[in-house]
Amino acid sequence: MEPVPLPVVGAPAPERADAARNRRRILEAAERLFDERGVGNVTMAEVAAAAGVGKATIFRRFGDKATLLDELLGERERELQQALLSGPPPLGPGAPPRERLLAFFHALSAYCERHRHVLLASETARPGARYATGSYVAWQQHVAILLAQLRPDADAPLLADLLLAPFAAELLAHLRDGRGIPVDRLDAALAALAGGVADGGPDAASPPAAGPASG
């Protein structure tokens, strides 16, 4: 059975052509500067200058840097969501659930690597920020649907949360920047984790049996 399609989270409202063009230029400039210098070292005025728009335009459109961060990530997250909904298999519909699960983990790993500095700033901005986003809910539901097909015996929603835990930006920053783990090694480990859960036996997700009562 094919997973139920999930709606694309946070799609922007229609805009005038000039407003949409300015928004795109601002987001592209912000992404470039954040990648080059780090989120904390870039001002809104610098983003406006790099985008070729006035400071009033960027503040009117986004308000502050936190909102700009959210919109930048939202734009990139929607691209991945769209690939899940209507892209070619195995990431998109049409492939067996195990292939889709591994393809999603590979795509999410690439996404987190590409945007890890922005994700770190966003996820640490306030307690629980990572789990309050619509995109996290969408990823969790997608993984849970695939796991339910692969492992009808298992607690698919909980396993989905646990499988997504290694994608937390703080952990990825520690592994990549603190320990110097190469991205291909990390990607392979994440795929092994997902594949191991997908292939687990009927008792793999069950609690251990209670030992004999002491007399």
PDB file of C-alpha atoms in Angstrom:
ATOM      1  CA  MET A   1       0.000   0.000   0.000  1.00  0.00           C
ATOM      2  CA  GLU A   2       1.338   3.422  -0.961  1.00  0.00           C
ATOM      3  CA  PRO A   3       1.760   5.895   1.943  1.00  0.00           C
ATOM      4  CA  VAL A   4      -0.933   8.546   2.214  1.00  0.00           C
ATOM      5  CA  PRO A   5       0.412  11.787   0.651  1.00  0.00           C
ATOM      6  CA  LEU A   6       1.227  14.510   3.144  1.00  0.00           C
ATOM      7  CA  PRO A   7       0.540  18.161   2.382  1.00  0.00           C
ATOM      8  CA  VAL A   8       3.459  20.466   1.727  1.00  0.00           C
ATOM      9  CA  VAL A   9       3.975  22.347   4.990  1.00  0.00           C
ATOM     10  CA  GLY A  10       4.179  26.126   5.047  1.00  0.00           C
ATOM     11  CA  ALA A  11       3.766  26.911   1.361  1.00  0.00           C
ATOM     12  CA  PRO A  12       4.005  30.702   0.914  1.00  0.00           C
ATOM     13  CA  ALA A  13       0.981  32.752  -0.068  1.00  0.00           C
ATOM     14  CA  PRO A  14       0.902  34.037  -3.658  1.00  0.00           C
ATOM     15  CA  GLU A  15       2.873  37.271  -4.141  1.00  0.00           C
ATOM     16  CA  ARG A  16       3.272  39.929  -6.792  1.00  0.00           C
ATOM     17  CA  ALA A  17       6.047  39.150  -9.257  1.00  0.00           C
ATOM     18  CA  ASP A  18       8.340  41.889  -7.924  1.00  0.00           C
ATOM     19  CA  ALA A  19       7.757  40.871  -4.302  1.00  0.00           C
ATOM     20  CA  ALA A  20       8.437  37.221  -5.127  1.00  0.00           C
ATOM     21  CA  ARG A  21      11.604  38.215  -6.978  1.00  0.00           C
ATOM     22  CA  ASN A  22      12.863  40.275  -4.032  1.00  0.00           C
ATOM     23  CA  ARG A  23      12.058  37.459  -1.628  1.00  0.00           C
ATOM     24  CA  ARG A  24      14.023  34.980  -3.731  1.00  0.00           C
ATOM     25  CA  ARG A  25      17.019  37.325  -3.995  1.00  0.00           C
ATOM     26  CA  ILE A  26      17.016  37.968  -0.260  1.00  0.00           C
ATOM     27  CA  LEU A  27      16.853  34.265   0.591  1.00  0.00           C
ATOM     28  CA  GLU A  28      19.628  33.402  -1.859  1.00  0.00           C
ATOM     29  CA  ALA A  29      21.846  36.184  -0.507  1.00  0.00           C
ATOM     30  CA  ALA A  30      21.151  35.166   3.088  1.00  0.00           C
ATOM     31  CA  GLU A  31      21.966  31.541   2.372  1.00  0.00           C
ATOM     32  CA  ARG A  32      25.250  32.471   0.708  1.00  0.00           C
ATOM     33  CA  LEU A  33      26.352  34.828   3.494  1.00  0.00           C
ATOM     34  CA  PHE A  34      25.301  32.461   6.278  1.00  0.00           C
ATOM     35  CA  ASP A  35      27.288  29.644   4.668  1.00  0.00           C
ATOM     36  CA  GLU A  36      30.360  31.813   4.169  1.00  0.00           C
ATOM     37  CA  ARG A  37      30.471  33.626   7.503  1.00  0.00           C
ATOM     38  CA  GLY A  38      28.071  31.963   9.910  1.00  0.00           C
ATOM     39  CA  VAL A  39      24.625  33.135  10.913  1.00  0.00           C
ATOM     40  CA  GLY A  40      25.794  35.155  13.919  1.00  0.00           C
ATOM     41  CA  ASN A  41      28.288  37.158  11.866  1.00  0.00           C
ATOM     42  CA  VAL A  42      25.824  38.457   9.270  1.00  0.00           C
ATOM     43  CA  THR A  43      23.521  41.454   9.733  1.00  0.00           C
ATOM     44  CA  MET A  44      20.214  42.102   8.042  1.00  0.00           C
ATOM     45  CA  ALA A  45      21.734  45.189   6.404  1.00  0.00           C
ATOM     46  CA  GLU A  46      24.472  43.039   4.864  1.00  0.00           C
ATOM     47  CA  VAL A  47      21.907  40.606   3.493  1.00  0.00           C
ATOM     48  CA  ALA A  48      19.949  43.500   1.997  1.00  0.00           C
ATOM     49  CA  ALA A  49      23.080  44.883   0.330  1.00  0.00           C
ATOM     50  CA  ALA A  50      24.042  41.480  -1.077  1.00  0.00           C
ATOM     51  CA  ALA A  51      20.511  41.002  -2.409  1.00  0.00           C
ATOM     52  CA  GLY A  52      20.430  44.455  -3.988  1.00  0.00           C
ATOM     53  CA  VAL A  53      17.419  45.644  -1.990  1.00  0.00           C
ATOM     54  CA  GLY A  54      16.968  48.405   0.552  1.00  0.00           C
ATOM     55  CA  LYS A  55      17.091  47.821   4.298  1.00  0.00           C
ATOM     56  CA  ALA A  56      13.475  48.915   4.544  1.00  0.00           C
ATOM     57  CA  THR A  57      12.505  46.168   2.095  1.00  0.00           C
ATOM     58  CA  ILE A  58      14.153  43.355   4.033  1.00  0.00           C
ATOM     59  CA  PHE A  59      12.806  44.512   7.401  1.00  0.00           C
ATOM     60  CA  ARG A  60       9.320  45.018   5.984  1.00  0.00           C
ATOM     61  CA  ARG A  61       9.355  41.547   4.443  1.00  0.00           C
ATOM     62  CA  PHE A  62      10.996  39.556   7.261  1.00  0.00           C
ATOM     63  CA  GLY A  63      11.098  41.741  10.373  1.00  0.00           C
ATOM     64  CA  ASP A  64      14.169  40.199  11.976  1.00  0.00           C
ATOM     65  CA  LYS A  65      16.888  37.635  11.370  1.00  0.00           C
ATOM     66  CA  ALA A  66      15.049  34.857  13.198  1.00  0.00           C
ATOM     67  CA  THR A  67      12.129  35.188  10.786  1.00  0.00           C
ATOM     68  CA  LEU A  68      14.534  35.294   7.849  1.00  0.00           C
ATOM     69  CA  LEU A  69      16.123  32.059   9.093  1.00  0.00           C
ATOM     70  CA  ASP A  70      12.726  30.397   9.411  1.00  0.00           C
ATOM     71  CA  GLU A  71      11.717  31.411   5.899  1.00  0.00           C
ATOM     72  CA  LEU A  72      15.011  30.288   4.394  1.00  0.00           C
ATOM     73  CA  LEU A  73      14.724  26.866   5.982  1.00  0.00           C
ATOM     74  CA  GLY A  74      11.041  26.683   5.093  1.00  0.00           C
ATOM     75  CA  GLU A  75      11.863  27.271   1.443  1.00  0.00           C
ATOM     76  CA  ARG A  76      14.463  24.497   1.378  1.00  0.00           C
ATOM     77  CA  GLU A  77      12.278  22.133   3.391  1.00  0.00           C
ATOM     78  CA  ARG A  78       9.421  22.572   0.928  1.00  0.00           C
ATOM     79  CA  GLU A  79      11.728  21.493  -1.890  1.00  0.00           C
ATOM     80  CA  LEU A  80      12.416  18.222  -0.069  1.00  0.00           C
ATOM     81  CA  GLN A  81       8.743  17.783   0.815  1.00  0.00           C
ATOM     82  CA  GLN A  82       7.782  18.245  -2.817  1.00  0.00           C
ATOM     83  CA  ALA A  83      10.288  15.577  -3.846  1.00  0.00           C
ATOM     84  CA  LEU A  84       8.681  13.195  -1.341  1.00  0.00           C
ATOM     85  CA  LEU A  85       5.195  13.921  -2.640  1.00  0.00           C
ATOM     86  CA  SER A  86       5.687  13.980  -6.380  1.00  0.00           C
ATOM     87  CA  GLY A  87       9.340  13.422  -7.238  1.00  0.00           C
ATOM     88  CA  PRO A  88      10.710  10.326  -8.945  1.00  0.00           C
ATOM     89  CA  PRO A  89      11.242   7.124  -6.963  1.00  0.00           C
ATOM     90  CA  PRO A  90      12.819   5.948  -4.787  1.00  0.00           C
ATOM     91  CA  LEU A  91      12.512   9.242  -2.875  1.00  0.00           C
ATOM     92  CA  GLY A  92       9.100   9.939  -4.371  1.00  0.00           C
ATOM     93  CA  PRO A  93       6.122   7.575  -4.664  1.00  0.00           C
ATOM     94  CA  GLY A  94       6.376   4.267  -6.493  1.00  0.00           C
ATOM     95  CA  ALA A  95       9.278   2.490  -4.798  1.00  0.00           C
ATOM     96  CA  PRO A  96       9.082  -0.199  -2.080  1.00  0.00           C
ATOM     97  CA  PRO A  97       8.936   1.265   1.435  1.00  0.00           C
ATOM     98  CA  ARG A  98      12.446   0.150   2.408  1.00  0.00           C
ATOM     99  CA  GLU A  99      13.932   1.844  -0.658  1.00  0.00           C
ATOM    100  CA  ARG A 100      11.928   4.984   0.060  1.00  0.00           C
ATOM    101  CA  LEU A 101      13.082   5.016   3.684  1.00  0.00           C
ATOM    102  CA  LEU A 102      16.758   4.746   2.736  1.00  0.00           C
ATOM    103  CA  ALA A 103      16.353   7.324  -0.042  1.00  0.00           C
ATOM    104  CA  PHE A 104      14.733   9.717   2.430  1.00  0.00           C
ATOM    105  CA  PHE A 105      17.534   9.273   4.950  1.00  0.00           C
ATOM    106  CA  HIS A 106      20.091   9.955   2.232  1.00  0.00           C
ATOM    107  CA  ALA A 107      18.186  13.067   1.103  1.00  0.00           C
ATOM    108  CA  LEU A 108      17.691  14.313   4.671  1.00  0.00           C
ATOM    109  CA  SER A 109      21.371  13.744   5.420  1.00  0.00           C
ATOM    110  CA  ALA A 110      22.319  15.815   2.357  1.00  0.00           C
ATOM    111  CA  TYR A 111      19.826  18.524   3.348  1.00  0.00           C
ATOM    112  CA  CYS A 112      21.164  18.715   6.910  1.00  0.00           C
ATOM    113  CA  GLU A 113      24.753  18.839   5.669  1.00  0.00           C
ATOM    114  CA  ARG A 114      23.964  21.571   3.158  1.00  0.00           C
ATOM    115  CA  HIS A 115      22.163  23.734   5.725  1.00  0.00           C
ATOM    116  CA  ARG A 116      23.761  22.612   8.983  1.00  0.00           C
ATOM    117  CA  HIS A 117      24.882  26.065  10.141  1.00  0.00           C
ATOM    118  CA  VAL A 118      21.465  27.592   9.515  1.00  0.00           C
ATOM    119  CA  LEU A 119      19.756  24.582  11.101  1.00  0.00           C
ATOM    120  CA  LEU A 120      21.957  24.886  14.178  1.00  0.00           C
ATOM    121  CA  ALA A 121      21.026  28.544  14.630  1.00  0.00           C
ATOM    122  CA  SER A 122      17.341  27.804  14.109  1.00  0.00           C
ATOM    123  CA  GLU A 123      17.098  24.705  16.314  1.00  0.00           C
ATOM    124  CA  THR A 124      18.947  26.321  19.229  1.00  0.00           C
ATOM    125  CA  ALA A 125      17.066  29.627  19.080  1.00  0.00           C
ATOM    126  CA  ARG A 126      14.592  28.467  21.734  1.00  0.00           C
ATOM    127  CA  PRO A 127      13.853  25.262  23.659  1.00  0.00           C
ATOM    128  CA  GLY A 128      12.061  22.658  21.569  1.00  0.00           C
ATOM    129  CA  ALA A 129      12.377  24.674  18.363  1.00  0.00           C
ATOM    130  CA  ARG A 130      13.335  21.621  16.292  1.00  0.00           C
ATOM    131  CA  TYR A 131      10.196  19.713  17.206  1.00  0.00           C
ATOM    132  CA  ALA A 132       7.775  22.624  16.867  1.00  0.00           C
ATOM    133  CA  THR A 133       8.247  22.998  13.118  1.00  0.00           C
ATOM    134  CA  GLY A 134       5.793  21.659  10.600  1.00  0.00           C
ATOM    135  CA  SER A 135       8.653  20.090   8.683  1.00  0.00           C
ATOM    136  CA  TYR A 136       9.688  17.889  11.622  1.00  0.00           C
ATOM    137  CA  VAL A 137       6.108  16.694  11.941  1.00  0.00           C
ATOM    138  CA  ALA A 138       6.043  15.915   8.214  1.00  0.00           C
ATOM    139  CA  TRP A 139       9.341  13.991   8.351  1.00  0.00           C
ATOM    140  CA  GLN A 140       8.189  12.035  11.402  1.00  0.00           C
ATOM    141  CA  GLN A 141       4.881  11.117   9.784  1.00  0.00           C
ATOM    142  CA  HIS A 142       6.591  10.074   6.554  1.00  0.00           C
ATOM    143  CA  VAL A 143       9.045   7.788   8.341  1.00  0.00           C
ATOM    144  CA  ALA A 144       6.300   6.380  10.585  1.00  0.00           C
ATOM    145  CA  ILE A 145       4.125   5.514   7.567  1.00  0.00           C
ATOM    146  CA  LEU A 146       6.983   3.671   5.874  1.00  0.00           C
ATOM    147  CA  LEU A 147       7.950   1.839   9.072  1.00  0.00           C
ATOM    148  CA  ALA A 148       4.350   0.775   9.652  1.00  0.00           C
ATOM    149  CA  GLN A 149       4.408  -0.905   6.248  1.00  0.00           C
ATOM    150  CA  LEU A 150       7.734  -2.580   6.950  1.00  0.00           C
ATOM    151  CA  ARG A 151       7.197  -3.436  10.615  1.00  0.00           C
ATOM    152  CA  PRO A 152       3.493  -3.853  11.474  1.00  0.00           C
ATOM    153  CA  ASP A 153       4.618  -5.236  14.843  1.00  0.00           C
ATOM    154  CA  ALA A 154       6.521  -2.120  15.863  1.00  0.00           C
ATOM    155  CA  ASP A 155       5.686   1.207  17.488  1.00  0.00           C
ATOM    156  CA  ALA A 156       6.235   3.058  14.214  1.00  0.00           C
ATOM    157  CA  PRO A 157       5.652   6.647  15.467  1.00  0.00           C
ATOM    158  CA  LEU A 158       8.131   6.240  18.329  1.00  0.00           C
ATOM    159  CA  LEU A 159      10.686   4.512  16.116  1.00  0.00           C
ATOM    160  CA  ALA A 160      10.334   7.364  13.631  1.00  0.00           C
ATOM    161  CA  ASP A 161      11.182   9.918  16.324  1.00  0.00           C
ATOM    162  CA  LEU A 162      14.175   7.865  17.432  1.00  0.00           C
ATOM    163  CA  LEU A 163      15.435   7.411  13.878  1.00  0.00           C
ATOM    164  CA  LEU A 164      15.222  11.159  13.294  1.00  0.00           C
ATOM    165  CA  ALA A 165      17.060  11.996  16.529  1.00  0.00           C
ATOM    166  CA  PRO A 166      20.556  11.738  14.941  1.00  0.00           C
ATOM    167  CA  PHE A 167      19.607  14.533  12.529  1.00  0.00           C
ATOM    168  CA  ALA A 168      19.483  17.079  15.373  1.00  0.00           C
ATOM    169  CA  ALA A 169      21.690  19.984  14.336  1.00  0.00           C
ATOM    170  CA  GLU A 170      23.682  20.088  17.587  1.00  0.00           C
ATOM    171  CA  LEU A 171      24.661  16.425  17.246  1.00  0.00           C
ATOM    172  CA  LEU A 172      25.549  16.823  13.578  1.00  0.00           C
ATOM    173  CA  ALA A 173      27.664  19.888  14.373  1.00  0.00           C
ATOM    174  CA  HIS A 174      29.483  17.910  17.072  1.00  0.00           C
ATOM    175  CA  LEU A 175      30.126  14.985  14.727  1.00  0.00           C
ATOM    176  CA  ARG A 176      31.124  17.058  11.706  1.00  0.00           C
ATOM    177  CA  ASP A 177      32.926  20.003  13.317  1.00  0.00           C
ATOM    178  CA  GLY A 178      33.931  18.632  16.719  1.00  0.00           C
ATOM    179  CA  ARG A 179      35.011  15.125  15.734  1.00  0.00           C
ATOM    180  CA  GLY A 180      35.689  15.626  12.049  1.00  0.00           C
ATOM    181  CA  ILE A 181      33.483  12.743  10.876  1.00  0.00           C
ATOM    182  CA  PRO A 182      33.390  12.789   7.041  1.00  0.00           C
ATOM    183  CA  VAL A 183      29.951  13.279   5.553  1.00  0.00           C
ATOM    184  CA  ASP A 184      30.066  10.011   3.575  1.00  0.00           C
ATOM    185  CA  ARG A 185      30.835   8.045   6.744  1.00  0.00           C
ATOM    186  CA  LEU A 186      27.998   9.766   8.565  1.00  0.00           C
ATOM    187  CA  ASP A 187      25.603   9.158   5.663  1.00  0.00           C
ATOM    188  CA  ALA A 188      26.512   5.456   5.611  1.00  0.00           C
ATOM    189  CA  ALA A 189      25.965   5.140   9.367  1.00  0.00           C
ATOM    190  CA  LEU A 190      22.543   6.807   9.157  1.00  0.00           C
ATOM    191  CA  ALA A 191      21.552   4.476   6.309  1.00  0.00           C
ATOM    192  CA  ALA A 192      22.724   1.465   8.326  1.00  0.00           C
ATOM    193  CA  LEU A 193      20.649   2.633  11.282  1.00  0.00           C
ATOM    194  CA  ALA A 194      17.510   3.035   9.175  1.00  0.00           C
ATOM    195  CA  GLY A 195      18.089  -0.238   7.340  1.00  0.00           C
ATOM    196  CA  GLY A 196      18.650  -2.106  10.581  1.00  0.00           C
ATOM    197  CA  VAL A 197      15.359  -0.913  12.037  1.00  0.00           C
ATOM    198  CA  ALA A 198      13.541  -1.605   8.763  1.00  0.00           C
ATOM    199  CA  ASP A 199      14.886  -5.171   8.668  1.00  0.00           C
ATOM    200  CA  GLY A 200      14.479  -5.928  12.388  1.00  0.00           C
ATOM    201  CA  GLY A 201      12.805  -9.102  13.546  1.00  0.00           C
ATOM    202  CA  PRO A 202       9.425  -9.205  15.291  1.00  0.00           C
ATOM    203  CA  ASP A 203      11.007  -8.751  18.728  1.00  0.00           C
ATOM    204  CA  ALA A 204      13.413  -5.957  17.796  1.00  0.00           C
ATOM    205  CA  ALA A 205      11.123  -3.153  18.958  1.00  0.00           C
ATOM    206  CA  SER A 206       9.467  -5.013  21.828  1.00  0.00           C
ATOM    207  CA  PRO A 207      10.406  -4.501  25.485  1.00  0.00           C
ATOM    208  CA  PRO A 208      12.439  -7.304  27.083  1.00  0.00           C
ATOM    209  CA  ALA A 209      10.497  -9.969  28.879  1.00  0.00           C
ATOM    210  CA  ALA A 210      10.355  -9.608  32.631  1.00  0.00           C
ATOM    211  CA  GLY A 211      12.687 -11.894  34.546  1.00  0.00           C
ATOM    212  CA  PRO A 212      11.462 -14.462  37.038  1.00  0.00           C
ATOM    213  CA  ALA A 213      10.030 -13.036  40.218  1.00  0.00           C
ATOM    214  CA  SER A 214      12.410 -13.204  43.134  1.00  0.00           C
ATOM    215  CA  GLY A 215      11.292 -15.384  45.938  1.00  0.00           C
TER     216      GLY A 215
END
